[in-house]
């Protein structure tokens, strides 16, 4: 059944996501950064819309997510929230907005919630950011964790290769996931880790585990520009392309250019 024929049209909540995990129903999560796309993503039946700081890459053309600012995330999140009726809307806290202190983290979290009306926030990291996660949860803000290949730490990793292949890193990730769940996070994203480790985490955690490059999990997330094939240069093994928007858009825009230059557009019916 296509996603857009979802039977349950009620607003998705963190409680519903927990019920979906218990019932063995998979969760579909996808990024969006603007109003028009958010409307389409929501209408197509996506359960969770993420305003990812991947906006720094795909919207702004930066090499990493590190330059994303709170103001930029708020701008994107406000646009997305206006376009979504059903999905749970989660906004990434950008690099630098939660690492300095738990105090500053909760202040920034409250600002993002107030100024965007999104439903929840996502933070990258485990035990290192636990005090920040706990303070934000104490403020009544739902938090989604993010472990494995956490792009805000790319300069520490030095590579976008698969994480947690070695026992020590795998054990740390497993421990971090349990800490985040015990703290009260409503879900955890695991990025680019071995499928067997994802399965361990899925089985151990009472909350949904959402994978990206982590094999089967309680749900999956992708960056919308990647799965729609807008960027032909990015093709990691985990990415399934559902369209070739680069090709479709180039053909359409090329045709427009041809029609304008030939004088074919606008014709009499397209004129007042
Ligand atoms: O920023 C983002 O889009 C993300 C997803 C890749 C999980 O964090």
PDB file of C-alpha atoms and ligand atoms in Angstrom:
ATOM      1  CA  UNK A   1       0.000   0.000   0.000  1.00  0.00           C
ATOM      2  CA  UNK A   2       1.546   3.362  -0.949  1.00  0.00           C
ATOM      3  CA  UNK A   3       2.460   5.493   2.054  1.00  0.00           C
ATOM      4  CA  UNK A   4       0.071   8.242   1.033  1.00  0.00           C
ATOM      5  CA  UNK A   5      -2.856   5.865   1.654  1.00  0.00           C
ATOM      6  CA  UNK A   6      -2.128   5.806   5.397  1.00  0.00           C
ATOM      7  CA  UNK A   7      -5.281   4.750   7.217  1.00  0.00           C
ATOM      8  CA  UNK A   8      -4.455   6.505  10.468  1.00  0.00           C
ATOM      9  CA  UNK A   9      -4.531  10.214   9.750  1.00  0.00           C
ATOM     10  CA  UNK A  10      -4.155  11.296  13.387  1.00  0.00           C
ATOM     11  CA  UNK A  11      -1.192  13.518  14.256  1.00  0.00           C
ATOM     12  CA  UNK A  12       1.865  11.371  14.973  1.00  0.00           C
ATOM     13  CA  UNK A  13       3.139  11.731  18.544  1.00  0.00           C
ATOM     14  CA  UNK A  14       6.114  10.253  20.385  1.00  0.00           C
ATOM     15  CA  UNK A  15       3.621   7.947  22.127  1.00  0.00           C
ATOM     16  CA  UNK A  16       2.374   6.698  18.741  1.00  0.00           C
ATOM     17  CA  UNK A  17       5.946   5.939  17.691  1.00  0.00           C
ATOM     18  CA  UNK A  18       6.414   3.822  20.829  1.00  0.00           C
ATOM     19  CA  UNK A  19       3.168   1.991  20.006  1.00  0.00           C
ATOM     20  CA  UNK A  20       4.413   1.406  16.463  1.00  0.00           C
ATOM     21  CA  UNK A  21       7.575  -0.233  17.797  1.00  0.00           C
ATOM     22  CA  UNK A  22       5.529  -2.469  20.145  1.00  0.00           C
ATOM     23  CA  UNK A  23       3.212  -3.451  17.296  1.00  0.00           C
ATOM     24  CA  UNK A  24       6.135  -4.160  14.954  1.00  0.00           C
ATOM     25  CA  UNK A  25       5.074  -1.370  12.586  1.00  0.00           C
ATOM     26  CA  UNK A  26       7.956   0.324  10.787  1.00  0.00           C
ATOM     27  CA  UNK A  27       8.508   4.075  11.052  1.00  0.00           C
ATOM     28  CA  UNK A  28       9.234   6.129   7.915  1.00  0.00           C
ATOM     29  CA  UNK A  29      11.291   9.264   8.581  1.00  0.00           C
ATOM     30  CA  UNK A  30      12.578  11.702   5.961  1.00  0.00           C
ATOM     31  CA  UNK A  31      14.192  15.136   5.968  1.00  0.00           C
ATOM     32  CA  UNK A  32      12.588  18.324   4.653  1.00  0.00           C
ATOM     33  CA  UNK A  33      13.799  21.903   4.792  1.00  0.00           C
ATOM     34  CA  UNK A  34      11.048  23.986   3.157  1.00  0.00           C
ATOM     35  CA  UNK A  35       7.265  24.416   3.191  1.00  0.00           C
ATOM     36  CA  UNK A  36       6.406  23.029  -0.250  1.00  0.00           C
ATOM     37  CA  UNK A  37       8.490  19.889   0.179  1.00  0.00           C
ATOM     38  CA  UNK A  38       7.199  19.373   3.725  1.00  0.00           C
ATOM     39  CA  UNK A  39       3.614  19.365   2.419  1.00  0.00           C
ATOM     40  CA  UNK A  40       4.483  16.655  -0.106  1.00  0.00           C
ATOM     41  CA  UNK A  41       6.426  14.582   2.438  1.00  0.00           C
ATOM     42  CA  UNK A  42       3.519  14.770   4.898  1.00  0.00           C
ATOM     43  CA  UNK A  43       0.892  13.983   2.244  1.00  0.00           C
ATOM     44  CA  UNK A  44       2.950  10.947   1.146  1.00  0.00           C
ATOM     45  CA  UNK A  45       2.570   9.367   4.587  1.00  0.00           C
ATOM     46  CA  UNK A  46       5.969   9.963   6.202  1.00  0.00           C
ATOM     47  CA  UNK A  47       5.637   9.503   9.988  1.00  0.00           C
ATOM     48  CA  UNK A  48       8.499  11.748  11.131  1.00  0.00           C
ATOM     49  CA  UNK A  49       9.806  14.800   9.268  1.00  0.00           C
ATOM     50  CA  UNK A  50      13.334  15.788  10.244  1.00  0.00           C
ATOM     51  CA  UNK A  51      14.684  19.263   9.696  1.00  0.00           C
ATOM     52  CA  UNK A  52      18.201  17.872   9.532  1.00  0.00           C
ATOM     53  CA  UNK A  53      21.278  20.019   9.785  1.00  0.00           C
ATOM     54  CA  UNK A  54      22.068  18.244   6.497  1.00  0.00           C
ATOM     55  CA  UNK A  55      20.425  21.470   5.260  1.00  0.00           C
ATOM     56  CA  UNK A  56      23.974  22.795   5.576  1.00  0.00           C
ATOM     57  CA  UNK A  57      25.028  20.335   2.854  1.00  0.00           C
ATOM     58  CA  UNK A  58      22.049  20.101   0.539  1.00  0.00           C
ATOM     59  CA  UNK A  59      20.540  23.571   0.901  1.00  0.00           C
ATOM     60  CA  UNK A  60      23.647  25.678   1.464  1.00  0.00           C
ATOM     61  CA  UNK A  61      26.324  23.621  -0.321  1.00  0.00           C
ATOM     62  CA  UNK A  62      28.678  23.344   2.650  1.00  0.00           C
ATOM     63  CA  UNK A  63      31.038  20.368   2.877  1.00  0.00           C
ATOM     64  CA  UNK A  64      29.902  19.560   6.432  1.00  0.00           C
ATOM     65  CA  UNK A  65      26.987  20.217   8.778  1.00  0.00           C
ATOM     66  CA  UNK A  66      29.143  22.259  11.152  1.00  0.00           C
ATOM     67  CA  UNK A  67      28.339  25.725   9.740  1.00  0.00           C
ATOM     68  CA  UNK A  68      24.559  25.356  10.387  1.00  0.00           C
ATOM     69  CA  UNK A  69      23.373  28.040  12.825  1.00  0.00           C
ATOM     70  CA  UNK A  70      20.429  28.129  15.214  1.00  0.00           C
ATOM     71  CA  UNK A  71      18.897  30.947  13.133  1.00  0.00           C
ATOM     72  CA  UNK A  72      19.129  28.862   9.946  1.00  0.00           C
ATOM     73  CA  UNK A  73      17.629  25.788  11.645  1.00  0.00           C
ATOM     74  CA  UNK A  74      14.797  27.940  13.013  1.00  0.00           C
ATOM     75  CA  UNK A  75      14.113  29.368   9.537  1.00  0.00           C
ATOM     76  CA  UNK A  76      13.946  25.896   7.962  1.00  0.00           C
ATOM     77  CA  UNK A  77      11.922  24.417  10.842  1.00  0.00           C
ATOM     78  CA  UNK A  78       9.314  27.190  10.777  1.00  0.00           C
ATOM     79  CA  UNK A  79       8.861  26.637   7.044  1.00  0.00           C
ATOM     80  CA  UNK A  80       8.467  22.871   7.497  1.00  0.00           C
ATOM     81  CA  UNK A  81       6.081  23.123  10.459  1.00  0.00           C
ATOM     82  CA  UNK A  82       3.720  25.263   8.332  1.00  0.00           C
ATOM     83  CA  UNK A  83       3.558  22.463   5.751  1.00  0.00           C
ATOM     84  CA  UNK A  84       2.992  19.466   8.033  1.00  0.00           C
ATOM     85  CA  UNK A  85      -0.345  18.279   9.423  1.00  0.00           C
ATOM     86  CA  UNK A  86       0.174  14.629  10.354  1.00  0.00           C
ATOM     87  CA  UNK A  87       3.869  13.824  10.851  1.00  0.00           C
ATOM     88  CA  UNK A  88       5.897  14.384  14.001  1.00  0.00           C
ATOM     89  CA  UNK A  89       8.309  17.257  13.271  1.00  0.00           C
ATOM     90  CA  UNK A  90      11.831  16.917  14.687  1.00  0.00           C
ATOM     91  CA  UNK A  91      14.481  19.629  14.392  1.00  0.00           C
ATOM     92  CA  UNK A  92      18.239  19.050  14.659  1.00  0.00           C
ATOM     93  CA  UNK A  93      20.090  21.128  17.236  1.00  0.00           C
ATOM     94  CA  UNK A  94      23.046  22.476  15.242  1.00  0.00           C
ATOM     95  CA  UNK A  95      26.720  22.061  16.108  1.00  0.00           C
ATOM     96  CA  UNK A  96      27.727  24.313  18.991  1.00  0.00           C
ATOM     97  CA  UNK A  97      24.219  24.829  20.345  1.00  0.00           C
ATOM     98  CA  UNK A  98      24.313  22.074  23.007  1.00  0.00           C
ATOM     99  CA  UNK A  99      27.958  21.073  23.570  1.00  0.00           C
ATOM    100  CA  UNK A 100      29.157  24.003  25.718  1.00  0.00           C
ATOM    101  CA  UNK A 101      26.988  23.367  28.783  1.00  0.00           C
ATOM    102  CA  UNK A 102      23.674  21.771  29.758  1.00  0.00           C
ATOM    103  CA  UNK A 103      22.467  25.270  30.699  1.00  0.00           C
ATOM    104  CA  UNK A 104      23.158  26.694  27.251  1.00  0.00           C
ATOM    105  CA  UNK A 105      21.722  23.552  25.630  1.00  0.00           C
ATOM    106  CA  UNK A 106      18.373  23.870  27.381  1.00  0.00           C
ATOM    107  CA  UNK A 107      18.241  27.613  26.637  1.00  0.00           C
ATOM    108  CA  UNK A 108      18.820  26.956  22.927  1.00  0.00           C
ATOM    109  CA  UNK A 109      16.397  24.026  22.929  1.00  0.00           C
ATOM    110  CA  UNK A 110      13.650  26.177  24.440  1.00  0.00           C
ATOM    111  CA  UNK A 111      14.356  28.900  21.868  1.00  0.00           C
ATOM    112  CA  UNK A 112      14.034  26.455  18.957  1.00  0.00           C
ATOM    113  CA  UNK A 113      10.791  25.002  20.364  1.00  0.00           C
ATOM    114  CA  UNK A 114       9.291  28.471  20.988  1.00  0.00           C
ATOM    115  CA  UNK A 115      10.268  29.976  17.648  1.00  0.00           C
ATOM    116  CA  UNK A 116       9.420  26.996  15.420  1.00  0.00           C
ATOM    117  CA  UNK A 117       6.569  25.086  17.095  1.00  0.00           C
ATOM    118  CA  UNK A 118       8.265  21.841  16.101  1.00  0.00           C
ATOM    119  CA  UNK A 119       7.472  18.737  18.161  1.00  0.00           C
ATOM    120  CA  UNK A 120      10.906  17.485  19.223  1.00  0.00           C
ATOM    121  CA  UNK A 121      14.666  17.940  18.888  1.00  0.00           C
ATOM    122  CA  UNK A 122      17.548  15.686  17.820  1.00  0.00           C
ATOM    123  CA  UNK A 123      21.068  15.839  19.299  1.00  0.00           C
ATOM    124  CA  UNK A 124      24.183  13.914  18.278  1.00  0.00           C
ATOM    125  CA  UNK A 125      26.212  11.966  20.825  1.00  0.00           C
ATOM    126  CA  UNK A 126      26.070   9.657  23.838  1.00  0.00           C
ATOM    127  CA  UNK A 127      27.387   9.911  27.381  1.00  0.00           C
ATOM    128  CA  UNK A 128      29.274  13.160  26.570  1.00  0.00           C
ATOM    129  CA  UNK A 129      26.019  15.058  25.999  1.00  0.00           C
ATOM    130  CA  UNK A 130      23.866  13.184  28.527  1.00  0.00           C
ATOM    131  CA  UNK A 131      23.623  16.154  30.964  1.00  0.00           C
ATOM    132  CA  UNK A 132      22.345  18.336  28.108  1.00  0.00           C
ATOM    133  CA  UNK A 133      19.853  15.666  27.016  1.00  0.00           C
ATOM    134  CA  UNK A 134      18.581  15.300  30.590  1.00  0.00           C
ATOM    135  CA  UNK A 135      18.122  19.065  31.068  1.00  0.00           C
ATOM    136  CA  UNK A 136      16.224  19.351  27.776  1.00  0.00           C
ATOM    137  CA  UNK A 137      14.012  16.397  28.690  1.00  0.00           C
ATOM    138  CA  UNK A 138      13.431  17.961  32.137  1.00  0.00           C
ATOM    139  CA  UNK A 139      12.120  21.043  30.321  1.00  0.00           C
ATOM    140  CA  UNK A 140       9.453  18.825  28.749  1.00  0.00           C
ATOM    141  CA  UNK A 141      11.025  18.710  25.295  1.00  0.00           C
ATOM    142  CA  UNK A 142      11.102  15.307  23.553  1.00  0.00           C
ATOM    143  CA  UNK A 143      14.597  14.301  22.429  1.00  0.00           C
ATOM    144  CA  UNK A 144      15.762  11.923  19.704  1.00  0.00           C
ATOM    145  CA  UNK A 145      19.344  10.660  20.061  1.00  0.00           C
ATOM    146  CA  UNK A 146      21.797  10.135  17.196  1.00  0.00           C
ATOM    147  CA  UNK A 147      24.716   7.672  17.423  1.00  0.00           C
ATOM    148  CA  UNK A 148      27.250   6.076  15.088  1.00  0.00           C
ATOM    149  CA  UNK A 149      28.426   8.317  12.265  1.00  0.00           C
ATOM    150  CA  UNK A 150      27.473  11.639  13.824  1.00  0.00           C
ATOM    151  CA  UNK A 151      28.318  14.196  11.104  1.00  0.00           C
ATOM    152  CA  UNK A 152      28.922  17.043  13.564  1.00  0.00           C
ATOM    153  CA  UNK A 153      31.990  15.063  14.754  1.00  0.00           C
ATOM    154  CA  UNK A 154      33.367  14.479  11.249  1.00  0.00           C
ATOM    155  CA  UNK A 155      36.569  16.373  12.017  1.00  0.00           C
ATOM    156  CA  UNK A 156      37.237  14.025  14.942  1.00  0.00           C
ATOM    157  CA  UNK A 157      36.460  10.904  12.852  1.00  0.00           C
ATOM    158  CA  UNK A 158      38.348  12.191   9.788  1.00  0.00           C
ATOM    159  CA  UNK A 159      36.281   9.921   7.517  1.00  0.00           C
ATOM    160  CA  UNK A 160      32.657   9.133   6.581  1.00  0.00           C
ATOM    161  CA  UNK A 161      33.439   5.370   6.781  1.00  0.00           C
ATOM    162  CA  UNK A 162      31.206   2.924   8.706  1.00  0.00           C
ATOM    163  CA  UNK A 163      31.491   3.415  12.499  1.00  0.00           C
ATOM    164  CA  UNK A 164      31.627   0.921  15.365  1.00  0.00           C
ATOM    165  CA  UNK A 165      33.152  -1.990  13.460  1.00  0.00           C
ATOM    166  CA  UNK A 166      35.605  -2.500  16.335  1.00  0.00           C
ATOM    167  CA  UNK A 167      34.404  -4.042  19.606  1.00  0.00           C
ATOM    168  CA  UNK A 168      35.296  -1.057  21.815  1.00  0.00           C
ATOM    169  CA  UNK A 169      33.346   1.459  19.716  1.00  0.00           C
ATOM    170  CA  UNK A 170      30.446  -0.983  19.283  1.00  0.00           C
ATOM    171  CA  UNK A 171      30.223  -1.507  23.069  1.00  0.00           C
ATOM    172  CA  UNK A 172      30.320   2.236  23.678  1.00  0.00           C
ATOM    173  CA  UNK A 173      27.536   2.790  21.146  1.00  0.00           C
ATOM    174  CA  UNK A 174      25.432   0.037  22.734  1.00  0.00           C
ATOM    175  CA  UNK A 175      25.985   1.550  26.200  1.00  0.00           C
ATOM    176  CA  UNK A 176      25.221   5.086  24.916  1.00  0.00           C
ATOM    177  CA  UNK A 177      21.983   3.886  23.297  1.00  0.00           C
ATOM    178  CA  UNK A 178      20.853   2.345  26.595  1.00  0.00           C
ATOM    179  CA  UNK A 179      21.755   5.541  28.475  1.00  0.00           C
ATOM    180  CA  UNK A 180      19.759   7.703  26.046  1.00  0.00           C
ATOM    181  CA  UNK A 181      16.745   5.394  26.316  1.00  0.00           C
ATOM    182  CA  UNK A 182      16.983   5.308  30.131  1.00  0.00           C
ATOM    183  CA  UNK A 183      17.200   9.122  30.202  1.00  0.00           C
ATOM    184  CA  UNK A 184      13.866   9.281  28.375  1.00  0.00           C
ATOM    185  CA  UNK A 185      14.698   9.871  24.699  1.00  0.00           C
ATOM    186  CA  UNK A 186      11.741   8.854  22.510  1.00  0.00           C
ATOM    187  CA  UNK A 187      13.924   7.421  19.705  1.00  0.00           C
ATOM    188  CA  UNK A 188      17.528   7.015  18.598  1.00  0.00           C
ATOM    189  CA  UNK A 189      18.943   7.375  15.096  1.00  0.00           C
ATOM    190  CA  UNK A 190      21.875   5.066  14.311  1.00  0.00           C
ATOM    191  CA  UNK A 191      23.927   6.118  11.298  1.00  0.00           C
ATOM    192  CA  UNK A 192      26.295   3.983   9.219  1.00  0.00           C
ATOM    193  CA  UNK A 193      26.987   1.133  11.648  1.00  0.00           C
ATOM    194  CA  UNK A 194      27.038  -2.656  11.050  1.00  0.00           C
ATOM    195  CA  UNK A 195      23.567  -4.203  10.698  1.00  0.00           C
ATOM    196  CA  UNK A 196      24.281  -6.740  13.462  1.00  0.00           C
ATOM    197  CA  UNK A 197      24.978  -3.935  15.945  1.00  0.00           C
ATOM    198  CA  UNK A 198      21.763  -2.168  14.915  1.00  0.00           C
ATOM    199  CA  UNK A 199      19.870  -5.403  15.636  1.00  0.00           C
ATOM    200  CA  UNK A 200      21.428  -5.620  19.109  1.00  0.00           C
ATOM    201  CA  UNK A 201      20.330  -2.050  19.824  1.00  0.00           C
ATOM    202  CA  UNK A 202      16.829  -2.627  18.402  1.00  0.00           C
ATOM    203  CA  UNK A 203      16.375  -5.672  20.682  1.00  0.00           C
ATOM    204  CA  UNK A 204      17.797  -3.980  23.789  1.00  0.00           C
ATOM    205  CA  UNK A 205      15.923  -0.671  23.553  1.00  0.00           C
ATOM    206  CA  UNK A 206      12.261  -0.123  24.453  1.00  0.00           C
ATOM    207  CA  UNK A 207      12.220   2.943  22.147  1.00  0.00           C
ATOM    208  CA  UNK A 208      12.304   3.045  18.330  1.00  0.00           C
ATOM    209  CA  UNK A 209      15.698   2.792  16.649  1.00  0.00           C
ATOM    210  CA  UNK A 210      15.793   4.578  13.306  1.00  0.00           C
ATOM    211  CA  UNK A 211      18.525   3.541  10.889  1.00  0.00           C
ATOM    212  CA  UNK A 212      20.402   5.321   8.111  1.00  0.00           C
ATOM    213  CA  UNK A 213      23.030   3.040   6.672  1.00  0.00           C
ATOM    214  CA  UNK A 214      22.545   0.741   9.656  1.00  0.00           C
ATOM    215  CA  UNK A 215      20.492  -2.020   8.023  1.00  0.00           C
ATOM    216  CA  UNK A 216      16.973  -3.021   9.157  1.00  0.00           C
ATOM    217  CA  UNK A 217      15.683  -1.259  12.299  1.00  0.00           C
ATOM    218  CA  UNK A 218      12.365  -0.031  13.763  1.00  0.00           C
ATOM    219  CA  UNK A 219      12.372   2.642  11.083  1.00  0.00           C
ATOM    220  CA  UNK A 220      14.520   4.337   8.464  1.00  0.00           C
ATOM    221  CA  UNK A 221      15.538   7.897   7.679  1.00  0.00           C
ATOM    222  CA  UNK A 222      17.085   9.356   4.523  1.00  0.00           C
ATOM    223  CA  UNK A 223      18.000  12.818   3.302  1.00  0.00           C
ATOM    224  CA  UNK A 224      15.279  13.760   0.817  1.00  0.00           C
ATOM    225  CA  UNK A 225      17.604  15.280  -1.784  1.00  0.00           C
ATOM    226  CA  UNK A 226      19.624  12.039  -1.827  1.00  0.00           C
ATOM    227  CA  UNK A 227      16.689   9.616  -2.132  1.00  0.00           C
ATOM    228  CA  UNK A 228      15.094  11.745  -4.852  1.00  0.00           C
ATOM    229  CA  UNK A 229      18.336  11.688  -6.828  1.00  0.00           C
ATOM    230  CA  UNK A 230      18.922  15.441  -6.917  1.00  0.00           C
ATOM    231  CA  UNK A 231      22.649  14.927  -6.361  1.00  0.00           C
ATOM    232  CA  UNK A 232      24.161  12.345  -8.711  1.00  0.00           C
ATOM    233  CA  UNK A 233      27.573  12.685  -7.062  1.00  0.00           C
ATOM    234  CA  UNK A 234      26.469  11.140  -3.739  1.00  0.00           C
ATOM    235  CA  UNK A 235      25.859   7.391  -3.923  1.00  0.00           C
ATOM    236  CA  UNK A 236      26.769   5.526  -0.719  1.00  0.00           C
ATOM    237  CA  UNK A 237      25.863   1.816  -0.556  1.00  0.00           C
ATOM    238  CA  UNK A 238      22.978   2.436   1.857  1.00  0.00           C
ATOM    239  CA  UNK A 239      21.207   4.950  -0.387  1.00  0.00           C
ATOM    240  CA  UNK A 240      18.221   3.762  -2.419  1.00  0.00           C
ATOM    241  CA  UNK A 241      17.289   6.294  -5.106  1.00  0.00           C
ATOM    242  CA  UNK A 242      13.539   6.541  -5.665  1.00  0.00           C
ATOM    243  CA  UNK A 243      13.753   9.082  -8.488  1.00  0.00           C
ATOM    244  CA  UNK A 244      16.215  10.821 -10.749  1.00  0.00           C
ATOM    245  CA  UNK A 245      15.201  14.384  -9.998  1.00  0.00           C
ATOM    246  CA  UNK A 246      18.526  15.650 -11.320  1.00  0.00           C
ATOM    247  CA  UNK A 247      17.589  14.242 -14.725  1.00  0.00           C
ATOM    248  CA  UNK A 248      13.912  15.205 -14.542  1.00  0.00           C
ATOM    249  CA  UNK A 249      14.656  18.763 -13.433  1.00  0.00           C
ATOM    250  CA  UNK A 250      17.483  19.298 -15.916  1.00  0.00           C
ATOM    251  CA  UNK A 251      15.242  18.087 -18.791  1.00  0.00           C
ATOM    252  CA  UNK A 252      12.326  20.272 -17.675  1.00  0.00           C
ATOM    253  CA  UNK A 253      14.436  23.373 -17.125  1.00  0.00           C
ATOM    254  CA  UNK A 254      16.300  22.763 -20.385  1.00  0.00           C
ATOM    255  CA  UNK A 255      12.952  22.579 -22.207  1.00  0.00           C
ATOM    256  CA  UNK A 256      11.884  25.861 -20.563  1.00  0.00           C
ATOM    257  CA  UNK A 257      15.124  27.524 -21.712  1.00  0.00           C
ATOM    258  CA  UNK A 258      14.544  26.210 -25.252  1.00  0.00           C
ATOM    259  CA  UNK A 259      10.924  27.438 -25.274  1.00  0.00           C
ATOM    260  CA  UNK A 260      11.822  30.914 -23.996  1.00  0.00           C
ATOM    261  CA  UNK A 261      14.645  31.311 -26.492  1.00  0.00           C
ATOM    262  CA  UNK A 262      12.545  30.050 -29.423  1.00  0.00           C
ATOM    263  CA  UNK A 263       9.629  32.322 -28.484  1.00  0.00           C
ATOM    264  CA  UNK A 264       7.342  29.287 -28.028  1.00  0.00           C
ATOM    265  CA  UNK A 265       6.683  30.299 -24.393  1.00  0.00           C
ATOM    266  CA  UNK A 266       4.436  32.062 -23.586  1.00  0.00           C
ATOM    267  CA  UNK A 267       1.822  31.340 -26.250  1.00  0.00           C
ATOM    268  CA  UNK A 268      -1.541  33.096 -26.665  1.00  0.00           C
ATOM    269  CA  UNK A 269      -3.289  30.860 -24.086  1.00  0.00           C
ATOM    270  CA  UNK A 270      -0.604  31.643 -21.548  1.00  0.00           C
ATOM    271  CA  UNK A 271      -1.021  35.410 -22.058  1.00  0.00           C
ATOM    272  CA  UNK A 272      -3.647  37.905 -20.749  1.00  0.00           C
TER     273      UNK A 272
HETATM  274  O1  LIG B   1      20.923  15.996   9.319  1.00  0.00           O
HETATM  275  C1  LIG B   1      20.322  14.981   8.922  1.00  0.00           C
HETATM  276  O2  LIG B   1      19.700  14.965   7.849  1.00  0.00           O
HETATM  277  C2  LIG B   1      20.356  13.790   9.767  1.00  0.00           C
HETATM  278  C3  LIG B   1      19.909  12.507   9.170  1.00  0.00           C
HETATM  279  C4  LIG B   1      20.860  12.053   8.151  1.00  0.00           C
HETATM  280  C5  LIG B   1      19.667  11.482  10.196  1.00  0.00           C
HETATM  281  O3  LIG B   1      20.771  13.870  10.873  1.00  0.00           O
END
